[in-house]
Structures are given as C-alpha cells and as structure tokens.
Amino acid sequence: MKLKKQEKKLRALIPYNKANARRMMNIDYYIAQRKNMRQYSHLEMEKKRRVTAKWSFVSNLLESFKDKGFGNPRIEAAKTLSGIFKKHIGQLEGCGPDKKTTNVLKLVAKPEMLWLAYKRLKGNKGIMTKAANVDKATFDSYSPKQKELFFRKKVTPNGFSLRDVYLTSFLVRKNQYPLGSSRRIWLDKPGDKTKKRPITIPPFMDRLVQESIKMTLTAIWKPEFERMNRSFGFRPKKSCHDAITALKTNHRVGLYTAIERDIQGAYDNIRKEDIIRLLGKKMHDQSFMNFMTNRLNYDYVDAESKLRLRPEIRIPQGGIDSPYLFNIVMLELDKYVHNNLQEYLNELNNKKMVGTLGGFALRTPYKPRRNVEERMKRKRKKIQLLKENNGDKELIFTLQNEVAKERRWVVKHPYTDTSIKKYRLFYVRYADDWILLSNTSLQVAEKLKILIKNFLYEELGAILSEKKTLITDLKKTKEVSFLGFEICARAKAKIIKVKSDKPGYNSQFKRVSTFPLIIKPDVRRLIERLHQKGFCNKVGFPISVPWLTNLEATVIIERFNASIRGLAQYYLGFISNKYSIHRWIYILRFSCLKTLAHKYRSSINKVFKRFGTDRWIKGSKTVSALANIKVGGIPYEKEYKLETFDSLYKISQKQGRLWALQRVFYSKERGEIGEYPICPSRVAITDSNFLERLHWTSVRTQAAFSMPCAVSGSGEQVQMYHLRHIRKQAYTEMKEYNYVRMLALSNRKQIPVCAICHRSIIHAGKYQGPPLKSLINLNDKLVDNRVIHVESFVKPGKEYFSKTLPERGWRETLD
C-alpha cells in the first residue's frame, strides 16, 4: 500500500540547476532599486544639481512637435492601416466588393511604419542581442546603396539614426533590401529536459522591417480572426485568458469528448510556398510576394555547430512577424474545423439508419416517442371494443402484452420526439496549442482526429504528434492540459438547491447535467517551475532560497511577492475552485518564511514573533518588514507585507477580468468588431482612437530623432545610443560618465548623440578632429537634459514628473 501511494505522489521530473534558478530570480533589479531608495535624498539632490538651462533651440523643437500632435491626425500610414482594416470588415459583412489589397510593399516601406516599429521594439528585453554577419559572396553581390546600408545597418539598435530609416525605406520600396544573417541559439524547453527550443535572432534592422510587415498583415487579417473568434495567440490584446474564457462560456455545454492537441515541430514543418499561397488570397502585389519570398529564404549561423544553413522549409522561430505568419497558416485549420468537420457531423446527424460510416459504428437512433404513444392509444381502443363485443380473448391478451411492452419503452425513454443525437463541436486555438470538444462517441472523435491529421499534412505540411494528441472522455478519465490549466468535467450531474416559485413551498433540489467544465491549475507544470526556481523540492515541500539570505528582509519579501502576485494574477478568477491554487501560494509563502529564518538563523515561529502581523486572524496572518529613509529631515517608512491568499482573492474579485473577457467574447460571437475594454495601454486597430494614438507615437519618435546631440549640441549625424540593464545597477555604483547617470535619473535607456561624440567619448576612442567646445563641461552637465526624455514634453497634457513618495507607498513618521 505504501508503494502505491508513493507512485501516485506528484514529483518534479526536471533536475534542479542552481545557476538557472539564480538567473530566473532577477535579483540584481531588486538589489539596485533598494539601494537607490536608501540613497533617495542623494538622488533628488543629484536631479537638482544636474538640471540644465533650457536651450531655446530645443524648446522651439519641442513646441513645434507638440503642435503637430493637435488637430486631425496626419500620419498617412495609420490612415492606410485603418482603411485596409475597415475594407476587409466590409467584405466579411458583404457591404463591399471582394477586392485584394494592393501596394502592400509601399506601405511596409513607409518611414512612418519604420518609426512605429522602432517605438514598439526599442524597449524589448532582447533588443540588444546580436545577430550574425552575412557571408562574403552575398556581400560582394550588393549594390552601392545596399553596401551603404550594410555598413550602417546595426546588429543592435545602438547607433540607430534617421538616415537608417530613410535608406531602409528606399531599399524596401525598390525591393533591394539586403536581408541579414540570423544567429540561431538553443534554449532549454520548459517541461522536457531532453529537448531544446531553437530561437533565431535576426539583425536589428531586419526586426524593424518584420514589425512593419506584421502591422500590415494585422490590418488585413484581423477582421477574419475577429469574426472567427477562435484563435487567441500572438494577437493584439489577446492572451491565454481569452482562450480559457472561451472554454468557460455556454458554447461548450454538454461537450465532454476532448481531442488534445500537439503539432510536432510547428514552425519547422510549415512550407514556405504555402505561406506565399495564403498571402496571395488577400493581396495583389507581386513585388511584396517577391520580397516575402526573399525574407523567408533566410540563412542563419548555428551557435553550437558554427555552420551557416539555409533551410528549405520552416518559419524562422524568433522573427517578429513569424508568429503572425504562423497564425495565418493555421487559420486554414480553424476554417476546416468549423466548416468541413461540422459538415461531417451534420451528415451523421441526418443519417437515420443503423450501420457504419467510414468504418465507425453509428449509434442506434431512438424511436419517436409520439408514434409509440399513438399506437398504444389505438391498441387500447381496440382492446376496449373487443371486450365490449366479447371478442377473442387470446387476441385481447396479445394486445395487452404489446401495450405493456410499449409502456415500458416509454418509461425508459422519457424524451419527446427524439431521433439521433445532434453532434456539435467547439474549438479553441492558441498558437500551435488547440483543443477540440464535442459530444460524439470516442469512435467518431477518432475519425475527427484522422481528418485533422490528414488535412494538416496534405494542405499545410504540418505533422500531428501521435504520442501527444489524445482523445479523452472528460467525465471518465483524467484531465487534459491546456495553457497551464487542467480541464475536466463532473462525472455525475451536480445537484443544486432551487427556490420554489410557489408561496409556502420549501426549496427544491435540481440536477444540473450541463454544468460548466472544471478548470484547475496544471499541477505538473507548477511543481516543475517552482522546483526549477528553488522554491520547493521534488515533492513540493517548501525550502529556503540560500542566495537570498544576504539581502534585506524588505527585498526578500518584495521578491517573493512578485512571484506570488504573478501566480495569482494568472490563475485566480479563471479556475473553478479558488482553493485549488492555495497549495502553490502556500509553497511560495513558506519558502519566504524559511528564507527569512535562514537569514536570521532562527525558526519560523521566531520570524513570526519578530515580523508577524495579524497573528491571531487566520486568513490575514503574515509577516511584514519596514524600510526607513529620511528626506529633507523628514523620516518616511514603507511597509513590505507578504501577500496572503485572502488579499489576492479580494483583488481578483474587484478586477472581474473573467466577466469582462466574457462580454468581449460574446460581443465577437454576435459579429461585433469593436474596441476592447481590456489592456488600454496596448494600441490595436480596433480602438476608436487608433489614428490619434499612432499619430502621437509617430510624432514623439520623430521628435526624439530630431533632437541635437546631448553632449555637444551638434545637429549633424545624430544617432541613438542604447544602454543595457540600466535598472539593474544602483546609481552610486554606475560609471562616472554624465550621460549614464542622467539616463538613470530619468529612467531612460536611449540618448541622442552625434557620430563624433559616439565614437570619441562614449566608446572611448581618440578624437582627432576639430575641438568640441562643449566637451569642457562633459563631467558637469549635458547640453539640455530634455533631449533624453523628449516624450515627456511632447505628449498631450502636463509634463512628466516622477512619482512622489506617498504615491509610491511611503508615509511620514514621527521621530
């Protein structure tokens, strides 16, 4: 018996790696922020000391760009995108002719599109990751303009300038853009220690062009994705929660046969010619097709083998536009499931005879109940007449037996006017993960799986994994995993208490067989992730994190709170039983308590005595630590309290994200294609103020590129210099360069500098040209501090000011 219990116990299978766990903790950020807060007074004095005089030239530039932002939006690229989007909506609704989009390459090549692409990409986490260089034969075939861009073309955004934008725009428009070589790296695949995931890193300028392509493809295909309302991966304002919300709606009531999904090597097996063929369905621009053919015919240098390869098939996994191209390909699967598979089920619904179809047995249809009841009435009348006329007794006895049999059949089949069961299906996809629910038998579901497998291979070149694609009866077998959740159904009908409508009658109990699916956290995935990060051992027992013990108690609590909030934000509000996440929050909380006990060489009880709050309230019992600073002689303190399950659940209830997403889902089901109330910070074509917001984004980006050099004040050959990990280093530990400190104080990562200052000062080269007068004050002040946070002075409304201490959660205290 003990061995059986141990076999059923949940265990993490991926081995623990201390180096990976420390990397995933991102400790440097929390240490730097805590040090900066301890030096808050010094930082405020530094901000005042480093304030520069407002240069009239910069003030005039800022005012001119701010004036451009008011009035009607004048950005042509945004208007074109919005026009394309509305045209395709009209085609879906039958309000306009079915015409293909033309002049696509010209739209991709517009400088405004490249500015918007830069705005979206410049803050990405891996934007500074380098790519590979092209081979010599490719470089020798370049034209003079292509060679110029190659030498100016940045593998990182460091040194990016307006000249790069206009030169790239010209070459893309002429279909002469020199595509660079990517670098392929291999990352560990979460949940499988034997496999690695390939990531292809393209050069920085290629990423700008790919982002422009993605924005154009979104405007063309978004209406169809919105109308289909079944694909939620890699789309603006969509997330995993939209897919889970769809599974919690009434559309899937009564569907308990699930086909679990997995496409083997999703990106690696998509044929390039299929992508071009599908793009041609909505586009009529041969120059763009040629450009995309060249873009898909990419080469890369493998980081492990050091070989240069050019794959015949496969979408590059790591390109900016790759996920959306994959979505366009998989849209054909969405259409096939909802059209062809539903037609196949309709054939089964209309088939009344008993037999086989495609080798699979059909269920015997029920006899119509009303016909049986009519025969019973006729036979009873005949029996009555025979009795009145002294008829044949044997005939009366035979008729009575037949009536009794039919009566037993009616009692056994209490459904009125039923024939064969109406088969339905419900399908949801997130990137290459999809799930198909139906009310068919397992035999019919096996036929659906074969049809999907054949379609994927014949039409799209994709391969359905036989090992991972399973058919499950959610009422009889275990759960299915989907996007970090486990999905199952109730084995028996749920009994609920219903109030009686009649006065004086007590409440009644009612059986509900169409209860929604049960959504739970994926326990296998959670225990693997928590074990990999060092929060628990293999069996889920919380342990101390030893490399956090040298930090302050406030930093430790803040770091654990980040993990607890992230876990609660993902699951609470979407799982059926809120307490199913309680165990995993408990692991994180007690890992924090054990880390604090390890730090102070004590026990958890002593930690509660020292840091405990609300110790006598069961749901609110936790620990907290105070941080103290003094600003201008006034003491401030901030409390860092370890999150509890009850507090997190109350926050999720106030947010009501599930109900908001359900309203969005049902509005799409009714055919509405409008703006989303979720994630207002993200700009999407469906937003009513799309033109205005993209116009302001373009104006701010142009303003940043039009500023003079922050060091010398020169307006010639101004470039953007990017810093890496500026928030992971405390201000007092930074280099003594003025521009680095100013960027840290302004919380910015880019600074405009001229090419001369970029080479001679920032990269420590020796400048041999004419003297720059402003270099005398380099270690004191910049030309004008406003040039490093232009957006704060160009955007509508008041100028940007940093948050005050009360806004950050600090409060004054008495000495």
PDB file of C-alpha atoms in Angstrom, residues 400-410:
ATOM      1  CA  GLN A 400     -52.366  -6.174 -23.740  1.00  0.00           C
ATOM      2  CA  ASN A 401     -48.826  -7.646 -23.741  1.00  0.00           C
ATOM      3  CA  GLU A 402     -47.848  -5.379 -26.648  1.00  0.00           C
ATOM      4  CA  VAL A 403     -49.249  -2.316 -24.837  1.00  0.00           C
ATOM      5  CA  ALA A 404     -47.313  -3.265 -21.688  1.00  0.00           C
ATOM      6  CA  LYS A 405     -44.060  -3.564 -23.669  1.00  0.00           C
ATOM      7  CA  GLU A 406     -44.597  -0.206 -25.342  1.00  0.00           C
ATOM      8  CA  ARG A 407     -45.473   1.363 -21.998  1.00  0.00           C
ATOM      9  CA  ARG A 408     -42.196   0.077 -20.506  1.00  0.00           C
ATOM     10  CA  TRP A 409     -40.310   1.554 -23.513  1.00  0.00           C
ATOM     11  CA  VAL A 410     -41.942   4.972 -22.963  1.00  0.00           C
TER      12      VAL A 410
END
